[in-house]
Structures are given as C-alpha cells and as structure tokens.
PDB file of C-alpha atoms in Angstrom:
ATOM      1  CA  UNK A 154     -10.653 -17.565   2.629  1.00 76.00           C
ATOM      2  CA  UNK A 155      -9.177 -13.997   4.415  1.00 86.00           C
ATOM      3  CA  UNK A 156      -6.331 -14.853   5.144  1.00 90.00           C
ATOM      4  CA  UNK A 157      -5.118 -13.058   8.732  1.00 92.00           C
ATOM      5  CA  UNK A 158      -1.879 -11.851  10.789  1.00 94.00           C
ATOM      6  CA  UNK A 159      -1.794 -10.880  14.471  1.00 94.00           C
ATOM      7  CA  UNK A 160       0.945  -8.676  15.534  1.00 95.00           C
ATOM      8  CA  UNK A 161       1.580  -8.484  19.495  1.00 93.00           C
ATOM      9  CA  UNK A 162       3.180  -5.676  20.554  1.00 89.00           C
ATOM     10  CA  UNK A 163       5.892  -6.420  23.058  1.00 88.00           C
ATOM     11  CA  UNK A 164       4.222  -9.104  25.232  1.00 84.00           C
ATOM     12  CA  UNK A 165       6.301  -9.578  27.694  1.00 87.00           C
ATOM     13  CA  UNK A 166       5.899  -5.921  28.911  1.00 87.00           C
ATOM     14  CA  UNK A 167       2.430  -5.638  27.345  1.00 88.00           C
ATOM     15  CA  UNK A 168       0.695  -9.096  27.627  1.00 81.00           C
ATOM     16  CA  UNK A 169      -0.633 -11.253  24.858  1.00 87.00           C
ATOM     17  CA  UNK A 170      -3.878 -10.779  22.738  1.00 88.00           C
ATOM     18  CA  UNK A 171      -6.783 -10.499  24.944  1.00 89.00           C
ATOM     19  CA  UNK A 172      -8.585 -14.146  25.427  1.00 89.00           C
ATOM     20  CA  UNK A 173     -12.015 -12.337  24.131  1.00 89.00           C
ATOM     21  CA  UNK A 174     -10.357 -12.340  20.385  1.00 86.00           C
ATOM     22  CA  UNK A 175      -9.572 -15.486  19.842  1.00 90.00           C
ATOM     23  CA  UNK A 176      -6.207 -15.805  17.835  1.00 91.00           C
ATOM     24  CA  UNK A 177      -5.670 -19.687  18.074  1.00 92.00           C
ATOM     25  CA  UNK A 178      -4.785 -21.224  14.853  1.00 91.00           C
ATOM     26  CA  UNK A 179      -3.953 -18.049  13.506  1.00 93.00           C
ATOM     27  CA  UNK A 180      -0.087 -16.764  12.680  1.00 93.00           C
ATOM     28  CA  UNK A 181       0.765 -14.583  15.656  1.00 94.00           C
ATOM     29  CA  UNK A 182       3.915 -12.627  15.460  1.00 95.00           C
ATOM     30  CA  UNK A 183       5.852 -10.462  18.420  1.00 95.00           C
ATOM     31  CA  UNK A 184       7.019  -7.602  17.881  1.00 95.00           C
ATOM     32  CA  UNK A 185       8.851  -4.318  19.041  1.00 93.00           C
ATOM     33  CA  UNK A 186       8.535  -2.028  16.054  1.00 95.00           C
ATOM     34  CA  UNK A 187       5.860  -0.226  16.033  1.00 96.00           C
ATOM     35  CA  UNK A 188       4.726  -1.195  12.693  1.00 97.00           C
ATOM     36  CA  UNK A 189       3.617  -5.277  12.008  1.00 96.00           C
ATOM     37  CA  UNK A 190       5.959  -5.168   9.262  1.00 96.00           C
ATOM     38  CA  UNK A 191       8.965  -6.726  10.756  1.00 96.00           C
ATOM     39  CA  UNK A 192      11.094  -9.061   8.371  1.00 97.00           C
ATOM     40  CA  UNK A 193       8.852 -11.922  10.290  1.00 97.00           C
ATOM     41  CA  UNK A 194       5.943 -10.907   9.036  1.00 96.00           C
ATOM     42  CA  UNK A 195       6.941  -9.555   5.266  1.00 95.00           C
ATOM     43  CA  UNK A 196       8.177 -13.065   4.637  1.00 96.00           C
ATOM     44  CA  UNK A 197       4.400 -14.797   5.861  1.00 95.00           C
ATOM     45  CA  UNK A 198       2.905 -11.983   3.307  1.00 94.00           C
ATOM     46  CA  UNK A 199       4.571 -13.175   0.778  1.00 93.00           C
ATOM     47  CA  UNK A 200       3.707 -16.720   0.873  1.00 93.00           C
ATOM     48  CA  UNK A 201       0.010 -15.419   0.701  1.00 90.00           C
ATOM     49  CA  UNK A 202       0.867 -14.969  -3.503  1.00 86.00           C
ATOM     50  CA  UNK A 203       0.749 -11.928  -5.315  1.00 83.00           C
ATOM     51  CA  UNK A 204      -2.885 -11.586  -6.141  1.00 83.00           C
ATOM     52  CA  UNK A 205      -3.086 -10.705  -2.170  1.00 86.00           C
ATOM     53  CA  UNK A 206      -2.401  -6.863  -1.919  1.00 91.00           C
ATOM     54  CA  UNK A 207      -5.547  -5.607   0.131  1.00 94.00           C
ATOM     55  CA  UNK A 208      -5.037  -5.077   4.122  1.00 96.00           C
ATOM     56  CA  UNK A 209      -7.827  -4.369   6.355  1.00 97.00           C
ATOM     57  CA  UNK A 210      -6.057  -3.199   9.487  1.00 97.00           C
ATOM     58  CA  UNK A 211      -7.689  -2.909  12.668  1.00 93.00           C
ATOM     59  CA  UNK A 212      -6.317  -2.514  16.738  1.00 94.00           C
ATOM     60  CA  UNK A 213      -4.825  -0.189  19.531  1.00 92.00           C
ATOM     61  CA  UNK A 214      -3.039   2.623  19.315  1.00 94.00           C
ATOM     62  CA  UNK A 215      -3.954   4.270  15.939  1.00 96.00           C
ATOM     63  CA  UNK A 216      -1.762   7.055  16.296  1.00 97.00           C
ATOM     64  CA  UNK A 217       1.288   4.834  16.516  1.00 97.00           C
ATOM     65  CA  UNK A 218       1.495   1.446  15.297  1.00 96.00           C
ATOM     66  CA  UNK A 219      -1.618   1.257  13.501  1.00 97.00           C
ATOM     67  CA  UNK A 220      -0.422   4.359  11.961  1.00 98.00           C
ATOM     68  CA  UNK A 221       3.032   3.571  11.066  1.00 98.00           C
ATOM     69  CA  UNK A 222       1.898  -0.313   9.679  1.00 97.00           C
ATOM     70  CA  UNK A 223      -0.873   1.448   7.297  1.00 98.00           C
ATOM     71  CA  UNK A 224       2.182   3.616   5.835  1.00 98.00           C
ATOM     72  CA  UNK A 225       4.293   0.761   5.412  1.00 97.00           C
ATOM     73  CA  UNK A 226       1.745  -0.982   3.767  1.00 97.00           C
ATOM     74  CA  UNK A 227       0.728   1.128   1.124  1.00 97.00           C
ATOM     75  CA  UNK A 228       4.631   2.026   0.239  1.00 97.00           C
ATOM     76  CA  UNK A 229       5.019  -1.379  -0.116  1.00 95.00           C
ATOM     77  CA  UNK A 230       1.775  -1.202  -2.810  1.00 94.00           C
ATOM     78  CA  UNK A 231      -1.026  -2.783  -1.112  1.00 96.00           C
ATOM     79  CA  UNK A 232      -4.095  -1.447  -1.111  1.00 96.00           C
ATOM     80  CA  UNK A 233      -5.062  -0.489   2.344  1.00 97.00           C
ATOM     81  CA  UNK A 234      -7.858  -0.529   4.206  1.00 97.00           C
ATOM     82  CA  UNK A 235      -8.265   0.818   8.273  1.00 98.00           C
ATOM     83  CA  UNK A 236     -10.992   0.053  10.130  1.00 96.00           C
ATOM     84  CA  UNK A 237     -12.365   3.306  11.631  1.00 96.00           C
ATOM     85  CA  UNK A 238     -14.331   1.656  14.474  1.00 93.00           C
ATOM     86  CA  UNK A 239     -12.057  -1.066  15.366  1.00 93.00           C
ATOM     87  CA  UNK A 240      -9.136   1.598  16.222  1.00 96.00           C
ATOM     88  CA  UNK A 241      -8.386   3.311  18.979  1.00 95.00           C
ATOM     89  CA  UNK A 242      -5.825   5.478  21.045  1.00 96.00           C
ATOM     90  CA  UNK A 243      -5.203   6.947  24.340  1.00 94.00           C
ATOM     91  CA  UNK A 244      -6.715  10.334  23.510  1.00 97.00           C
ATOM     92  CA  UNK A 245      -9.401  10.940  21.355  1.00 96.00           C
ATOM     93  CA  UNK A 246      -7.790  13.621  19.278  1.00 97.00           C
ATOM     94  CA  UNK A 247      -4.217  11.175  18.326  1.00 97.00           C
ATOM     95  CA  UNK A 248      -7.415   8.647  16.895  1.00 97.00           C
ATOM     96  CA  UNK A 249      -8.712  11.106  15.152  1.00 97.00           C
ATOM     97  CA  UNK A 250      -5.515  12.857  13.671  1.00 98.00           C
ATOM     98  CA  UNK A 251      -4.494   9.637  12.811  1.00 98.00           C
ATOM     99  CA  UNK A 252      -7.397   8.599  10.639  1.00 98.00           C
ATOM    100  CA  UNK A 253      -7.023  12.092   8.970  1.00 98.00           C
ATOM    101  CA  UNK A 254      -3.281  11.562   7.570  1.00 98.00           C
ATOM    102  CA  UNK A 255      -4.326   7.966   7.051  1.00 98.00           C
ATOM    103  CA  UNK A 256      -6.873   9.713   4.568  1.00 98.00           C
ATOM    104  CA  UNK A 257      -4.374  11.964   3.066  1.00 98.00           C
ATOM    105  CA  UNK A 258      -1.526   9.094   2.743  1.00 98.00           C
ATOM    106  CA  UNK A 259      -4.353   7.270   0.236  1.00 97.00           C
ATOM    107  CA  UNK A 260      -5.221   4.894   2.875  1.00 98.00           C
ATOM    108  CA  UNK A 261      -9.259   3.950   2.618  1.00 98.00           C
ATOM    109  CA  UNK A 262     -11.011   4.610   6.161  1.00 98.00           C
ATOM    110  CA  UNK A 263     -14.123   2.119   6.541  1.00 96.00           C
ATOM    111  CA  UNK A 264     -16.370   1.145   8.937  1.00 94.00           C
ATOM    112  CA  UNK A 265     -16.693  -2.747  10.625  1.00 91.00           C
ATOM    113  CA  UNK A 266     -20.367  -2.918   8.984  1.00 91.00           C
ATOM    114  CA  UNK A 267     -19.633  -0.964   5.752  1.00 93.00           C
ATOM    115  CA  UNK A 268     -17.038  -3.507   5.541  1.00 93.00           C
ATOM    116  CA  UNK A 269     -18.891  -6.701   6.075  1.00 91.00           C
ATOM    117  CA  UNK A 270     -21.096  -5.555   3.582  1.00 91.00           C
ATOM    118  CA  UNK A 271     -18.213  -4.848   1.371  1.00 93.00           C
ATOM    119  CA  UNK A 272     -17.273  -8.116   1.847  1.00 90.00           C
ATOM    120  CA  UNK A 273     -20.246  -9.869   1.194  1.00 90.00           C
ATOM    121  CA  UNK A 274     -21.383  -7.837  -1.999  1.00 91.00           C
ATOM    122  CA  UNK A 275     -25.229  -9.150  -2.016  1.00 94.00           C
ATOM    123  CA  UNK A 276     -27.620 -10.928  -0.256  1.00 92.00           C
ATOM    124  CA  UNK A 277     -26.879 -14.078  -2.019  1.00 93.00           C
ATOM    125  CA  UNK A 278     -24.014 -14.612   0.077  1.00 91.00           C
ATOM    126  CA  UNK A 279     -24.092 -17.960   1.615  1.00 91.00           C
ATOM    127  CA  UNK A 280     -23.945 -16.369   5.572  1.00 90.00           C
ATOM    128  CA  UNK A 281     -25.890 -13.085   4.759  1.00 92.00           C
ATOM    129  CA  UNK A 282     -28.767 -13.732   7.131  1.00 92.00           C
ATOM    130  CA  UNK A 283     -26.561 -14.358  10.072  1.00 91.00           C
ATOM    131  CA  UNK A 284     -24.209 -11.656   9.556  1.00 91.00           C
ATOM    132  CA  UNK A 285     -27.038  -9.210   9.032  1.00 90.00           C
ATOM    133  CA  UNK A 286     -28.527 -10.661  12.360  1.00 89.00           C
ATOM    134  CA  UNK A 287     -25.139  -9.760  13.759  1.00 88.00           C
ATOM    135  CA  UNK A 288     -25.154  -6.540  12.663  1.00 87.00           C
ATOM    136  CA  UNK A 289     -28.682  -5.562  13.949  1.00 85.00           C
ATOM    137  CA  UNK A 290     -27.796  -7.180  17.432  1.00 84.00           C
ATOM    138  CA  UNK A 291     -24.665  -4.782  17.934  1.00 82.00           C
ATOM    139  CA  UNK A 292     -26.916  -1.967  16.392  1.00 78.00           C
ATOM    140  CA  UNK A 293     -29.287  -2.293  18.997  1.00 77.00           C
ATOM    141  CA  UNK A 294     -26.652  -2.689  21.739  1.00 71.00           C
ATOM    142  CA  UNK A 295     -25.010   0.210  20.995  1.00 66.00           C
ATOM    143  CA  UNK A 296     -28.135   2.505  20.704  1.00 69.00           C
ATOM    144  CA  UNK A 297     -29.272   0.771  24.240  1.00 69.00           C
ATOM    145  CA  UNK A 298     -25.729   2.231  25.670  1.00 61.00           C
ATOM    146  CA  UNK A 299     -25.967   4.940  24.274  1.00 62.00           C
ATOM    147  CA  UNK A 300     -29.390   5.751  25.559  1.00 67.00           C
ATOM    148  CA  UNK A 301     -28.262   5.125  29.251  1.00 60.00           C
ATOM    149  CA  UNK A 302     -25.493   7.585  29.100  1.00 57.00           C
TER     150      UNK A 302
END
C-alpha cells in the first residue's frame, strides 16, 4: 500500500537503475535536475491524494540530489523522511554534511531497520516474522564483514 517513485538521473549518460533493485511495474521517471521533483513527477504525487504527505527518500549522491529533493519536499509540506543507510556520496564527509543540514532543514534522518519497524508498529503485523528474519540475516552479514576487515 506504499506507494513508490523512481527518479533516474540522466540515463543516457548515467545508465538506468541497477537490475539488483528491481523497478518493474513501478513509475520510473528521467530526469536532469538534480532534485526528483520535476513537473513529471509533482503531477504523479498528486494523483497519490492528499492524505499522502510522508516521503521516505533513499539513493546516490546525498550531497546533491538526494539533498536538493529532501528540500523540495518539505517546502512543498511533506513530511520527510531520509534514509541514513540507504544514502550515499562520493566522499564520506559530502554524506555526512548532507545528513547534518538535512537535520537542521527539519528533515527526519532514520535508519532502513528503525524504519521497517516504524512501519510495521507491532508484532502483530501480518509479515513480522519474515521481516524480522530479514533483518537478523543482514545483521549477521554485516557483523561477518565487518569482522574480516
């Protein structure tokens, strides 16, 4: 019932969505402004109805158009979400800067598992086993990678 937008940032210079996320069947949108919200894009957000005004916001180059799309969204009056975790940039320090004034612009900063959690609100929740399962798989992934480092 989430309701989701892929942006692409220039793909005929950049490429399309890695295969690994699979996008089919969702509304995929070029772009070359550095924030998702082109005209394209405002117009598929507002077919979602009002009662939609939360963005989680999650991909490459937090510094930039992660960055400048979290701004737009929250002067536009959503309620925004970014997705510490599933972010990134070129240098550590732009990520990291980024988040900050993401902070200060009144922009929530989550984690991927503080927000499945969010999402699910109690163990009731239909899927709760096998997203919990999920979550204790790339737990112990992680700590196996980071033990070999």
């Amino acid at each position: 019932q989430i309701p989701y937008v892929v942006t692409e940032q220039y793909p005929k210079g950049l490429l399309h969505t890695v295969k690994e996320i699979d996008v089919s069947g969702l509304p995929v949108f070029e772009k070359t402004k550095f924030s998702m919200l082109t005209d394209e894009v405002n117009a598929h957000l507002a077919t979602l109805g009002e009662e939609r005004r939360t963005a989680v916001v999650f991909g490459i180059e937090a510094h930039v158009c992660v960055f400048q799309t979290c701004l737009d969204l929250v002067d536009s009056g959503w309620d925004v979400h970014v997705v510490a975790d599933g972010v990134s940039s070129s240098k550590k320090l732009n990520r990291d800067v980024a988040l900050e004034r993401l902070k200060q612009a009144g922009v929530w900063v989550t984690s991927a598992e503080s927000l499945l959690f969010d999402l699910m609100r109690d163990t009731s929740y239909p899927h709760f086993k096998a997203i919990s399962g999920l979550v204790k798989d790339q737990n112990s992934v992680l700590k196996g990678l980071s033990a070999s480092l």
